[in-house]
Amino acid sequence: MSSKNDELTLSIQVTFFNVFITAIISSRSLATNITLPLKGVADVESTL
């Protein structure tokens, strides 16, 4: 019984870890996609 619970806990932890890593990677690329245009706008505004 306890070993089954341990396996379940472990699989939940692994799943959570995978989701966490995926979220970090996607938010990193999302942040890059957002900051690049903002940097371009800032560059344009600084030249005006």
Short mmCIF file of C-alpha atoms in Angstrom, two decimals:
data_model
loop_
_atom_site.label_atom_id
_atom_site.label_comp_id
_atom_site.label_asym_id
_atom_site.label_seq_id
_atom_site.Cartn_x
_atom_site.Cartn_y
_atom_site.Cartn_z
CA MET A 1 0.00 0.00 0.00
CA SER A 2 2.66 2.50 1.04
CA SER A 3 4.85 1.54 -1.93
CA LYS A 4 1.97 2.30 -4.28
CA ASN A 5 1.55 5.69 -2.63
CA ASP A 6 5.27 6.33 -3.02
CA GLU A 7 5.08 5.49 -6.72
CA LEU A 8 2.10 7.79 -7.15
CA THR A 9 3.85 10.60 -5.30
CA LEU A 10 6.97 10.10 -7.39
CA SER A 11 5.04 10.14 -10.68
CA ILE A 12 3.21 13.30 -9.59
CA GLN A 13 6.53 14.94 -8.70
CA VAL A 14 8.04 13.95 -12.06
CA THR A 15 4.99 15.24 -13.92
CA PHE A 16 5.06 18.49 -11.96
CA PHE A 17 8.78 18.83 -12.65
CA ASN A 18 8.25 18.32 -16.39
CA VAL A 19 5.43 20.87 -16.45
CA PHE A 20 7.58 23.29 -14.45
CA ILE A 21 10.53 22.95 -16.87
CA THR A 22 8.24 23.33 -19.88
CA ALA A 23 6.66 26.43 -18.35
CA ILE A 24 10.09 27.96 -17.69
CA ILE A 25 11.25 27.28 -21.26
CA SER A 26 8.05 28.59 -22.85
CA SER A 27 7.96 31.67 -20.61
CA ARG A 28 11.60 32.34 -21.50
CA SER A 29 10.85 32.27 -25.21
CA LEU A 30 7.68 34.27 -24.57
CA ALA A 31 9.67 36.85 -22.64
CA THR A 32 12.16 37.04 -25.52
CA ASN A 33 9.32 37.49 -28.02
CA ILE A 34 7.92 40.33 -25.90
CA THR A 35 11.18 42.10 -25.04
CA LEU A 36 12.60 42.09 -28.56
CA PRO A 37 9.82 44.28 -30.05
CA LEU A 38 9.90 46.48 -26.94
CA LYS A 39 13.63 46.95 -27.40
CA GLY A 40 13.01 47.85 -31.03
CA VAL A 41 10.37 50.41 -30.01
CA ALA A 42 12.71 51.85 -27.37
CA ASP A 43 15.49 52.16 -29.97
CA VAL A 44 13.15 53.92 -32.38
CA GLU A 45 11.92 56.31 -29.67
CA SER A 46 15.48 57.11 -28.60
CA THR A 47 16.43 58.03 -32.17
CA LEU A 48 13.43 60.36 -32.60
#
